[in-house]
Coordinates of C-alpha atoms and ligand atoms in Angstrom, one line a residue:
X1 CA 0.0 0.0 0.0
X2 CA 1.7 3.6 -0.8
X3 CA 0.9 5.5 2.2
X4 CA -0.6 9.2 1.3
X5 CA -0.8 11.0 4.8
X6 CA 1.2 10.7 7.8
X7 CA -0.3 12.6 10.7
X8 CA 2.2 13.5 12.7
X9 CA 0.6 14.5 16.4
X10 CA 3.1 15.9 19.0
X11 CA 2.6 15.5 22.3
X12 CA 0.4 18.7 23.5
X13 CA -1.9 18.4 20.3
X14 CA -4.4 15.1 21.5
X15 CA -7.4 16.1 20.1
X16 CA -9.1 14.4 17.8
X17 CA -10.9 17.2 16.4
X18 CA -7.5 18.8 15.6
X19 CA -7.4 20.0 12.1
X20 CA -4.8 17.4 11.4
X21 CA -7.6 14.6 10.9
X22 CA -9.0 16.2 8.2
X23 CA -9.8 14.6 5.2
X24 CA -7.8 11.6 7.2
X25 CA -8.4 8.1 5.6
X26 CA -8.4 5.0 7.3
X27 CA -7.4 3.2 4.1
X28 CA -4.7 5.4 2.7
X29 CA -3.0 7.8 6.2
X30 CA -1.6 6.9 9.1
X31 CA -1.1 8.3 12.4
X32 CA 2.9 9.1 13.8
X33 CA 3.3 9.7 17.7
X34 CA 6.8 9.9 19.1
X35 CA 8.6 9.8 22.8
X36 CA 11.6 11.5 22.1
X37 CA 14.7 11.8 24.6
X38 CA 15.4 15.3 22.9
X39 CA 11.9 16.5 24.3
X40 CA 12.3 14.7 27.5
X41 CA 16.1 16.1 28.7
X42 CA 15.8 19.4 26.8
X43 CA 15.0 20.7 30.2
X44 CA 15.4 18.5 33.1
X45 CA 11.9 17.8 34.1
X46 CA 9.8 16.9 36.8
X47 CA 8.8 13.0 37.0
X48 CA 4.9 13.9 37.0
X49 CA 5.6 16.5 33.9
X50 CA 6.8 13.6 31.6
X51 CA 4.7 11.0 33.5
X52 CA 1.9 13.1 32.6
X53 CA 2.8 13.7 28.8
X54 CA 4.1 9.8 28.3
X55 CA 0.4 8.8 29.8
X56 CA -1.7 10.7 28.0
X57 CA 0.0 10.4 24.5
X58 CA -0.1 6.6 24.9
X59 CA -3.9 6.6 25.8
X60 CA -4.4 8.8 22.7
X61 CA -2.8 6.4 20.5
X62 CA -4.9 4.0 22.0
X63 CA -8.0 5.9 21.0
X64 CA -6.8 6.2 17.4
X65 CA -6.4 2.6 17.3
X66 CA -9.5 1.9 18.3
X67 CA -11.3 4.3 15.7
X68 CA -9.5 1.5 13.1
X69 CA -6.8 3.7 12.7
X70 CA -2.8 2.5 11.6
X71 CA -1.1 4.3 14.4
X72 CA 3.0 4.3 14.2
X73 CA 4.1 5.0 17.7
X74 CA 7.8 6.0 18.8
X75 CA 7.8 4.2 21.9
X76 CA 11.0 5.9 24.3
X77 CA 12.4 2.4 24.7
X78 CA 12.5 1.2 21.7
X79 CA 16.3 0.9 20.8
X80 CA 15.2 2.0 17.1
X81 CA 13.7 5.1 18.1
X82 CA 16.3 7.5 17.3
X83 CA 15.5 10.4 19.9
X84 CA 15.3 13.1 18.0
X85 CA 12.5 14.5 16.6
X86 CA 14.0 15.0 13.0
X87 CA 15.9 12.2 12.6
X88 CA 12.9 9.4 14.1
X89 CA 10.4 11.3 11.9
X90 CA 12.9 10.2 9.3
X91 CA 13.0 7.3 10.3
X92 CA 9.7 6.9 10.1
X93 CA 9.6 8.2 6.7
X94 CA 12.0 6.3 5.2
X95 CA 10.1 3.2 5.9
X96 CA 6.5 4.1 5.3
X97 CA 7.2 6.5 2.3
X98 CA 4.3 9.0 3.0
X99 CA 3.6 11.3 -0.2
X100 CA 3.0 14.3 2.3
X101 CA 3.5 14.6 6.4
X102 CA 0.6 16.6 7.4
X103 CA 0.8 18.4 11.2
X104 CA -1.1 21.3 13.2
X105 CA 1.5 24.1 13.8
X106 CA 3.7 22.9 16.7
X107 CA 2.6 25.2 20.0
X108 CA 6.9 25.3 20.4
X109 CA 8.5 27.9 18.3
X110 CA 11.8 25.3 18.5
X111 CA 10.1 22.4 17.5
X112 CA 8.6 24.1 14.4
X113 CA 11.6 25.6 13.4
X114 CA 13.3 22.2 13.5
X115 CA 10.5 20.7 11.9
X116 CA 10.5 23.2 8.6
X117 CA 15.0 22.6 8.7
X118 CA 14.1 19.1 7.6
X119 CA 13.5 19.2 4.0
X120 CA 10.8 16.7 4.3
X121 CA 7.4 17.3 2.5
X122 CA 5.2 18.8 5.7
X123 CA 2.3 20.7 5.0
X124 CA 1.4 22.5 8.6
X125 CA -2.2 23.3 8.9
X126 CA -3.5 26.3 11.4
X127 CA -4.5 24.6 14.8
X128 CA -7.7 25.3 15.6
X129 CA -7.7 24.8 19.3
X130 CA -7.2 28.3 19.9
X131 CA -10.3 31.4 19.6
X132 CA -7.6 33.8 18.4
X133 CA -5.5 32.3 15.2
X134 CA -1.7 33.6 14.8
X135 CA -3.0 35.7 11.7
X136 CA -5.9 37.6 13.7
X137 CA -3.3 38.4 16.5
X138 CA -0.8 39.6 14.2
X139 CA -3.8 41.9 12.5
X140 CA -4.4 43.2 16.4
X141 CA -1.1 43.7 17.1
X142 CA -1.2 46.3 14.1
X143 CA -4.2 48.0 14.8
X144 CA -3.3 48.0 18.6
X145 CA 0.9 48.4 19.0
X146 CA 0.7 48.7 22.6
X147 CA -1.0 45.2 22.7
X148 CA -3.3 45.9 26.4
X149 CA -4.8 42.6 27.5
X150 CA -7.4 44.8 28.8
X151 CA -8.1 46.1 24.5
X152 CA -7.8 42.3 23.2
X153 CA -10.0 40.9 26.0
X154 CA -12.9 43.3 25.3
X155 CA -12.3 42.2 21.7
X156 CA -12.4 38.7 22.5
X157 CA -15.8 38.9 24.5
X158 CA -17.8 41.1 21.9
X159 CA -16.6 38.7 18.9
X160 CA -17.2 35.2 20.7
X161 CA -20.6 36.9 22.2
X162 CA -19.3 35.4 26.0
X163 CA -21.5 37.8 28.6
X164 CA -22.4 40.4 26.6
X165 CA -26.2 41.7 26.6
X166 CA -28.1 41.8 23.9
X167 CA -27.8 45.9 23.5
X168 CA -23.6 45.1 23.3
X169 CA -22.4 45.7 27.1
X170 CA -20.7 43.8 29.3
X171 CA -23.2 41.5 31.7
X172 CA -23.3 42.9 35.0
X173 CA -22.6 46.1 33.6
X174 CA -18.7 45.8 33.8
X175 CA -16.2 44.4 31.9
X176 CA -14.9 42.6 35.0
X177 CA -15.8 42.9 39.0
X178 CA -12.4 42.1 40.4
X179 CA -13.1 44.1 43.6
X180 CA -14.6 41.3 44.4
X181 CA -11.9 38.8 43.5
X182 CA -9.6 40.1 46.0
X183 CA -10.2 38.5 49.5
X184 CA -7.6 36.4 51.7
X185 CA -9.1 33.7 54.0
X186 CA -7.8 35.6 56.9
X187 CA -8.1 34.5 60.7
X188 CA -11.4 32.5 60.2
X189 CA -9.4 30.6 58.0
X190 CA -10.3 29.0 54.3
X191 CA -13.7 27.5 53.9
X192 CA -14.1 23.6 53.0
X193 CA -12.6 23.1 49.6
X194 CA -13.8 20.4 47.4
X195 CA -10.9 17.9 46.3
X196 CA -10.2 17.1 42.8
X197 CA -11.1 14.1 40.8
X198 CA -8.3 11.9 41.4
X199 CA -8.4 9.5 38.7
X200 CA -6.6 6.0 39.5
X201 CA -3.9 4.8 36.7
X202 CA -5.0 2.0 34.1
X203 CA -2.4 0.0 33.1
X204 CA -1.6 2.4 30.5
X205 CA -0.7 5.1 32.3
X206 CA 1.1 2.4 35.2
X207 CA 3.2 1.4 31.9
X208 CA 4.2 5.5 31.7
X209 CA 4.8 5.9 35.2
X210 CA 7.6 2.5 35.1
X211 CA 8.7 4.1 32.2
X212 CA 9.9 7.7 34.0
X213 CA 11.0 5.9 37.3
X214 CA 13.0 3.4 35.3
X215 CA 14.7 7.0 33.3
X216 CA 14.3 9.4 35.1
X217 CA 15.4 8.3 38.8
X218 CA 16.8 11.7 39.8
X219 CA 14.5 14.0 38.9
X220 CA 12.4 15.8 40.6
X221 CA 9.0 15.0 42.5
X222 CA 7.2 11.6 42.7
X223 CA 4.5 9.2 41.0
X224 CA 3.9 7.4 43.6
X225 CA 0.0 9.0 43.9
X226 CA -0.2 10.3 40.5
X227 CA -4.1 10.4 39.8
X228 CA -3.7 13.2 36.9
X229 CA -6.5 13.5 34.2
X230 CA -4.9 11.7 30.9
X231 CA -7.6 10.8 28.8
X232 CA -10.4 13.1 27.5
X233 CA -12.8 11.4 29.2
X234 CA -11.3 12.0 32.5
X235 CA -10.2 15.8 31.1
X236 CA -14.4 16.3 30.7
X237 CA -15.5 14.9 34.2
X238 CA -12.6 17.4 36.1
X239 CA -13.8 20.3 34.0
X240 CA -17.6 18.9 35.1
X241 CA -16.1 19.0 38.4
X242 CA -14.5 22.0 38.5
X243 CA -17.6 24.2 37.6
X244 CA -20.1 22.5 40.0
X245 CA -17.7 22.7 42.9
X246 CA -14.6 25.0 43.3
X247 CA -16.0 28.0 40.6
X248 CA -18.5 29.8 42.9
X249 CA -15.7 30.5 45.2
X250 CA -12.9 30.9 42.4
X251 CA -13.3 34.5 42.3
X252 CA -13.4 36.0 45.4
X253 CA -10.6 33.5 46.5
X254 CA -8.1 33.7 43.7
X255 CA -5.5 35.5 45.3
X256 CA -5.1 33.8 48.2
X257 CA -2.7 31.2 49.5
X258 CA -2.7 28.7 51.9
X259 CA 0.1 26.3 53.7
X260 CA -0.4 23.1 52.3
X261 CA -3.1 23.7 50.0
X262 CA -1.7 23.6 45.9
X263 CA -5.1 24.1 44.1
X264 CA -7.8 25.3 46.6
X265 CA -10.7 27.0 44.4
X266 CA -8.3 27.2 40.9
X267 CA -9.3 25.2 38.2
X268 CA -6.4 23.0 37.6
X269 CA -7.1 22.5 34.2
X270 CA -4.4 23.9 32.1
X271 CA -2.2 20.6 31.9
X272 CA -5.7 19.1 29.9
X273 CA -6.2 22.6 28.6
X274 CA -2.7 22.5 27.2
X275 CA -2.5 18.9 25.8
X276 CA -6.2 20.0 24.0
X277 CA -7.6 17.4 25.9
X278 CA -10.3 20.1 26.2
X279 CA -10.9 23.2 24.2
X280 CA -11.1 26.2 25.6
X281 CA -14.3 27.0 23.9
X282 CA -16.0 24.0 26.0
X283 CA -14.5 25.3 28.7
X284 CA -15.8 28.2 28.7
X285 CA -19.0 27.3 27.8
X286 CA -19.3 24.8 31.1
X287 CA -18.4 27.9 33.2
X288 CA -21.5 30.1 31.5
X289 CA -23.7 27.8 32.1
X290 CA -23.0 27.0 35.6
X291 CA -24.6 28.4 38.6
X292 CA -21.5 30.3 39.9
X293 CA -22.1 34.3 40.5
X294 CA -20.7 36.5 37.6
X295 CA -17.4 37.8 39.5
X296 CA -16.4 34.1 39.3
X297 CA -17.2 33.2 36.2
X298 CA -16.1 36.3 34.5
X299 CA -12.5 35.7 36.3
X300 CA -12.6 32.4 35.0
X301 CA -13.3 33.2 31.0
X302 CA -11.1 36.3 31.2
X303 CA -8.3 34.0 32.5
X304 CA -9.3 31.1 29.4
X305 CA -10.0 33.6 26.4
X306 CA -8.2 36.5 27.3
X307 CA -5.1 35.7 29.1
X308 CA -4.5 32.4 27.7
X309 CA -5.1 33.8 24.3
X310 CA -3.6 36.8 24.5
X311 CA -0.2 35.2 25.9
X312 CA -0.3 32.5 22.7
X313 CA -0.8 35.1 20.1
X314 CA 1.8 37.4 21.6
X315 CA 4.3 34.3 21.8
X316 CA 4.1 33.4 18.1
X317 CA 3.9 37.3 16.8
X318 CA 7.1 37.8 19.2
X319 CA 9.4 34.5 18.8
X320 CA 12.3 34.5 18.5
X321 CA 13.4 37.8 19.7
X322 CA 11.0 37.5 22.6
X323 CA 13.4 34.7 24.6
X324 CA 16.2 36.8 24.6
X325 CA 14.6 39.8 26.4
X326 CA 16.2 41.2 29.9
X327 CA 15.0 44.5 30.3
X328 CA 16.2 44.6 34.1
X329 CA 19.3 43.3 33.0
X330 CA 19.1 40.7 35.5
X331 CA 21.7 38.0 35.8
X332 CA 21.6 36.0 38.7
X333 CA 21.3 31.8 38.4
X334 CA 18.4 30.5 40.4
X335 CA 19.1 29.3 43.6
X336 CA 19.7 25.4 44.5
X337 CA 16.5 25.7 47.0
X338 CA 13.7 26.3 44.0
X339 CA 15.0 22.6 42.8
X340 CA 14.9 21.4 46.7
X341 CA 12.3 23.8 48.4
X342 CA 15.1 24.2 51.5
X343 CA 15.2 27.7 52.6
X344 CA 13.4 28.9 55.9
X345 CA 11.6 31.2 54.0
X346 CA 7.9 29.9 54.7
X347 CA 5.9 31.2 52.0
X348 CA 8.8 29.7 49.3
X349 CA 9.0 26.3 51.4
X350 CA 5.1 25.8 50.9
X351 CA 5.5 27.1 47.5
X352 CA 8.2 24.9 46.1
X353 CA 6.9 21.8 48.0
X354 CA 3.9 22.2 46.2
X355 CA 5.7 22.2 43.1
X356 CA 7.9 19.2 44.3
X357 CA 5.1 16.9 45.4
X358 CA 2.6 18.0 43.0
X359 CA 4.2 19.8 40.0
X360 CA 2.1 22.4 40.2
X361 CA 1.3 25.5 42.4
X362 CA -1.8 27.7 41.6
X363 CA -1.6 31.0 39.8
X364 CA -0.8 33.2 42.9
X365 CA 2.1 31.3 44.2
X366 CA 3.8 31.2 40.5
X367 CA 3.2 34.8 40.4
X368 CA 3.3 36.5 44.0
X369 CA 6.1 33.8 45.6
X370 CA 7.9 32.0 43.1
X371 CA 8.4 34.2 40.6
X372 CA 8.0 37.4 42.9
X373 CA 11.0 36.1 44.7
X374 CA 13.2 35.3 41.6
X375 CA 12.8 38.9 40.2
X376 CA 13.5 40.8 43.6
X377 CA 16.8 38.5 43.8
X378 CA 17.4 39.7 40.1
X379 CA 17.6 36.5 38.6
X380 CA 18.0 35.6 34.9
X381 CA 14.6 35.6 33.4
X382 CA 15.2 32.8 31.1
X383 CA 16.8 30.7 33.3
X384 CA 13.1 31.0 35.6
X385 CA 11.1 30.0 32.5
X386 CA 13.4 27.0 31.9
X387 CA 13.0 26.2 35.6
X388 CA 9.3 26.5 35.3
X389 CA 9.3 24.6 32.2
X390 CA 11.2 22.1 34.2
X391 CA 8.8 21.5 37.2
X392 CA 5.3 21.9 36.0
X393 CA 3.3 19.1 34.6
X394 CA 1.0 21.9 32.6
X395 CA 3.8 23.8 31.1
X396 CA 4.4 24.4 27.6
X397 CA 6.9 27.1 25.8
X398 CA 4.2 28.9 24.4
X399 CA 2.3 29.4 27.9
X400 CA 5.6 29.6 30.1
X401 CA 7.7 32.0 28.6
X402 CA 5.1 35.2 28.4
X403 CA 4.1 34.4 31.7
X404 CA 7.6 34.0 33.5
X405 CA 10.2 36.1 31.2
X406 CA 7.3 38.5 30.6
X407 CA 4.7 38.6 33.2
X408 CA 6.3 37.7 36.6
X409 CA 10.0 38.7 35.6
X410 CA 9.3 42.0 34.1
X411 CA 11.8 40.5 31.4
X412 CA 9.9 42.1 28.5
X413 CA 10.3 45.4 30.0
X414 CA 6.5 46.1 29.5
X415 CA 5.2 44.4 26.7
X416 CA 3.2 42.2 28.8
X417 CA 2.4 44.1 32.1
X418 CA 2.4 47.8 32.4
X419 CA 4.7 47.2 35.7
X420 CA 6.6 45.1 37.7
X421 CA 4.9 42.8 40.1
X422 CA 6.9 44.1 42.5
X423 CA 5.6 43.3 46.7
X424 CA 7.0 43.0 49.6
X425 CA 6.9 40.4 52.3
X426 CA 3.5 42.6 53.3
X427 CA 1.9 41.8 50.5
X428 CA 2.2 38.2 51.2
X429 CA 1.0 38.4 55.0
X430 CA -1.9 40.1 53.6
X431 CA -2.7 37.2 51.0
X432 CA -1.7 34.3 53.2
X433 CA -1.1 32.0 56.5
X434 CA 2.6 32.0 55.6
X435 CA 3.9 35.0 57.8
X436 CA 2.2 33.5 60.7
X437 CA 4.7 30.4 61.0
X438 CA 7.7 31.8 59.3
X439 CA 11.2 32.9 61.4
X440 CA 10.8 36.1 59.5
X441 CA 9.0 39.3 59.9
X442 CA 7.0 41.1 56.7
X443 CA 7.4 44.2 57.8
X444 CA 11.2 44.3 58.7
X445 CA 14.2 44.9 56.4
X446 CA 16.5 45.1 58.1
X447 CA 18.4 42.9 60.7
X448 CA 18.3 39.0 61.5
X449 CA 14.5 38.7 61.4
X450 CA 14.1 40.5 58.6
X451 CA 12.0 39.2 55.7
X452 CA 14.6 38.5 52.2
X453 CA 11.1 39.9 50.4
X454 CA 11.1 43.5 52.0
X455 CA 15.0 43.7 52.2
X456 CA 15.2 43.2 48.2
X457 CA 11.9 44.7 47.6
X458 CA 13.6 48.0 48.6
X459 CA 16.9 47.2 47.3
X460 CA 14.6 46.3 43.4
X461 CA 12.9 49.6 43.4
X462 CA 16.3 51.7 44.6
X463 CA 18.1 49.7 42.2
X464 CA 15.4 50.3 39.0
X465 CA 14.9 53.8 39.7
X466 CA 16.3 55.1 36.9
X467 CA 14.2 52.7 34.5
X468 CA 10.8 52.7 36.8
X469 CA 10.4 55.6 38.6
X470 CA 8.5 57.1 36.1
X471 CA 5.8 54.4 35.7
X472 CA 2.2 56.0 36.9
X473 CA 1.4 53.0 38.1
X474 CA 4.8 52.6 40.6
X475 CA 4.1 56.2 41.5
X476 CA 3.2 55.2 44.9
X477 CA 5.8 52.8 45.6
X478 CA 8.3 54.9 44.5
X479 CA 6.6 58.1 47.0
X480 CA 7.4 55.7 49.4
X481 CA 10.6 55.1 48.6
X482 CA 11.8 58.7 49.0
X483 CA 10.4 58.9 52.2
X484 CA 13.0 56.3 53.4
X485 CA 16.1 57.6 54.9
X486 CA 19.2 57.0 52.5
X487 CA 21.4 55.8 55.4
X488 CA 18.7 53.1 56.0
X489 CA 18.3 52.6 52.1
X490 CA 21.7 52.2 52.0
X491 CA 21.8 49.5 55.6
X492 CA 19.4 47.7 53.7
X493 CA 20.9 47.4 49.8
X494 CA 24.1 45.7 51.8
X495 CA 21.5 43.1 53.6
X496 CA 20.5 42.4 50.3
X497 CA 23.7 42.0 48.6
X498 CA 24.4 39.3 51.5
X499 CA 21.3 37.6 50.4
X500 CA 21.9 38.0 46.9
X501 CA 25.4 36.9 47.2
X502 CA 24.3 34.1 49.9
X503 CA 21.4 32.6 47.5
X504 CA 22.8 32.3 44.6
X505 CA 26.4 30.9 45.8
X506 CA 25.0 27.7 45.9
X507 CA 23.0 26.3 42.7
X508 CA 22.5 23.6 41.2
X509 CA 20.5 21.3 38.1
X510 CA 19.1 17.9 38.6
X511 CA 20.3 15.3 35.7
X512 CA 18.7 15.8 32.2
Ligands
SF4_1 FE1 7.6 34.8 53.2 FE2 8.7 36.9 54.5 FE3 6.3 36.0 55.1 FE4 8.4 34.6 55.8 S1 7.9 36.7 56.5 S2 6.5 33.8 54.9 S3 9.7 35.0 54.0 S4 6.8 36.9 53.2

């Protein structure tokens, strides 16, 4: 038989309503999948991240199988399977002699540029997971150079018709009601959360999770309770669990943390969201027609069509020039304790442990701890998005690098946030239990109980003054930073060399 079509479906694109199938014929195209060691050790990762990928690719191919489907499948053990994604798509070729490879756009700006290098016959078709297509990003991005969420968010919700009234305003009358959105459990504590569908590993996925202990001994986290959702069927009963239970209190509870609590009312669904187990428009439309109160549900969609959009259309309409941004010139390697979570600091011990024993931490912690603390310290933005590549089982370069380099890390110097997320320790005694239990004390900067958050909170905005004390939107911060005292300013910039110099003496990588 001369094979016409071989559908090539990478690892984050398992939906079989991907543009890919098209036109696909059981008696003429096959299906290519392929574990690759380049993907896995391109970034050490976290056991759960490539448990998680190795699972649900295997159940896909299971599921094309089934349809009646020839389904090649690059197994990582197989000693044939070259490791690389050029060379075993080669491979592949060589032996099966497809007239044309046919693909969706790879969602990794690396892969698709190796991809194209080949000089094998690959027609890529536009992937349709996505409300906003590359093209209709780039045609905002002209009409609108400064590129404001805010702008491409209002955009988003008149074109898709997602809580708008019928005369062409926003439900509720406002475009969103985070005022509400903004409360901390405080001393009554957090109310009962809901726990997750956990769902328990077939032999399938018990076949992936040998696979990464046998590999990947050293790496970080453990499998040893994975219960993650790797099959479409379980993706729909978490997102069917996720609206009925944790979205009435999403909103007013997203910015708050608690000690020992990873996921409290947050979603969890980006790792499904990401492999296109589910689309965002389903999402979506299981949050709208829940019973949850507007403020939550409008956080929700504003985080799935705006934010989520907005960061994959800016990716592809800045790559390549986007990784190499440092606009706070910072240079610093990350300290050994975000691979270990060992540092007395509370607040990054609960954080880090939830990304050890969990490979993920909600939205806040990324944000207001991990990457709060890494752009204080000054370190290398790229080197946090590789580490957050590393050690989170939902990310993906197209979703990780606008929101570390560019959101958390300021690395963009303003393409994606009008300012720094700049806080001190305060900010975090405000939002959490952390303060309460930590050797440390939010509101000092200076001396031995002083919190490393404050001191280099102080020391950033002394040290970025030339480049931020201009911002509108830092004016306060930087009012109260001339009412400090320069011989105090000055007591607490040496406090934070120490750190500085202290934390990032001693780093390290776990094996590849
Ligand atoms: Fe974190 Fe500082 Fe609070 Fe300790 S005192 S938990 S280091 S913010």
């Amino acid at each position: 038989m001369t094979l016409r079509h071989l559908v090539l479906i990478l690892g984050d694109q398992l939906d079989a309503r991907s543009a890919a199938f098209d036109g696909f014929d059981e008696k003429q195209d096959a299906v290519a999948m392929m574990e690759l060691w380049q993907e896995a050790t391109y970034v050490p990762q976290h056991k759960r991240r490539l448990a998680y990928f190795f699972a649900a690719m295997r159940h896909f191919a299971e599921a094309q199988r089934a349809k009646g489907r020839h389904v090649v499948y690059s197994d990582l053990d197989d000693p044939e399977n070259r490791g690389d994604f050029v060379q075993e798509l080669q491979r592949r070729v060589a032996a099966l002699k497809p007239e044309r490879i046919i693909l969706v756009e790879p969602g990794d700006w690396r892969v698709k540029r190796n991809l194209l290098a080949a000089g094998l016959p690959i027609d890529m078709r536009a992937d349709r997971h996505f409300l906003c297509s590359r093209e209709d990003f780039a045609a905002f991005a002209q009409e609108h150079p400064a590129m404001v969420l805010e702008t491409f968010y209002r955009g988003m919700r008149r074109r898709l018709d997602v809580l708008m009234d019928a005369d062409g305003e926003p439900a509720g009358g406002a475009w969103n009601f985070d005022t509400k959105n903004r409360e901390a459990f405080g001393k009554r504590g957090r109310p009962l959360v809901p726990a997750p569908p956990r769902f328990a590993p077939d032999a399938i996925t018990r076949r992936a999770l040998q696979l990464v202990e046998w590999h990947f001994p050293g790496h970080p986290g453990r499998l040893d309770d994975f219960a993650l959702p790797v099959t479409r069927r379980q993706a729909l009963a978490s997102l069917r669990d996720f609206v009925t239970q944790r979205l009435p209190d999403f909103g007013r509870y997203q910015d708050a943390m608690q000690g020992g609590e990873p996921l409290l009312f947050h979603s969890g669904l980006s790792g499904p969201l990401n492999l296109h187990l589910l689309s965002p428009r389903e999402t979506v439309d299981a949050a709208l027609a829940s019973t949850a109160p507007l403020n939550a549900v409008e956080g929700f969609v504003r985080q799935v069509i705006g934010w989520r959009e907005f960061v994959h259309g800016l990716y592809w309409h800045a790559m390549p020039a986007y990784a190499q941004l440092n606009a706070l010139e910072a240079d610093l390697p990350m300290p050994r304790f975000y691979w270990t979570g060992e540092t007395s600091m509370r607040c990054l011990a609960e954080a880090i442990g939830h990304t050890i024993d969990h490979a993920y931490a909600h939205h806040i912690e990324r944000l207001m701890v991990l990457g709060l603390f890494a752009m204080l310290l000054g370190v290398n933005p790229y080197e946090v998005h590789r580490w957050h590549m590393s050690m989170f089982w939902d990310s993906i370069d197209w979703v990780s690098l606008p929101n570390t380099l560019g959101m958390s890390q300021y690395g963009d110097g303003g393409v994606i946030g009008t300012k720094p997320y700049a806080a001190s320790g305060r900010y975090i005694d405000r939002m959490s239990d952390h303060c309460r239990h930590c050797r440390y004390r939010p509101d000092q900067a200076l001396g031995e109980e002083a919190c490393p958050f404050t001191t280099l909170y102080w020391d950033f905005l002394a040290r970025h003054r030339p480049r931020l004390a201009a911002n509108q939107r830092m004016r306060h911060q930087y009012a109260n930073l001339a009412r400090k005292p320069a011989a105090e300013l000055s007591r607490i910039r040496r406090q934070a060399d120490r750190l500085k110099a202290e934390m990032t003496a001693d780093t390290f990588l776990p094996p590849a």
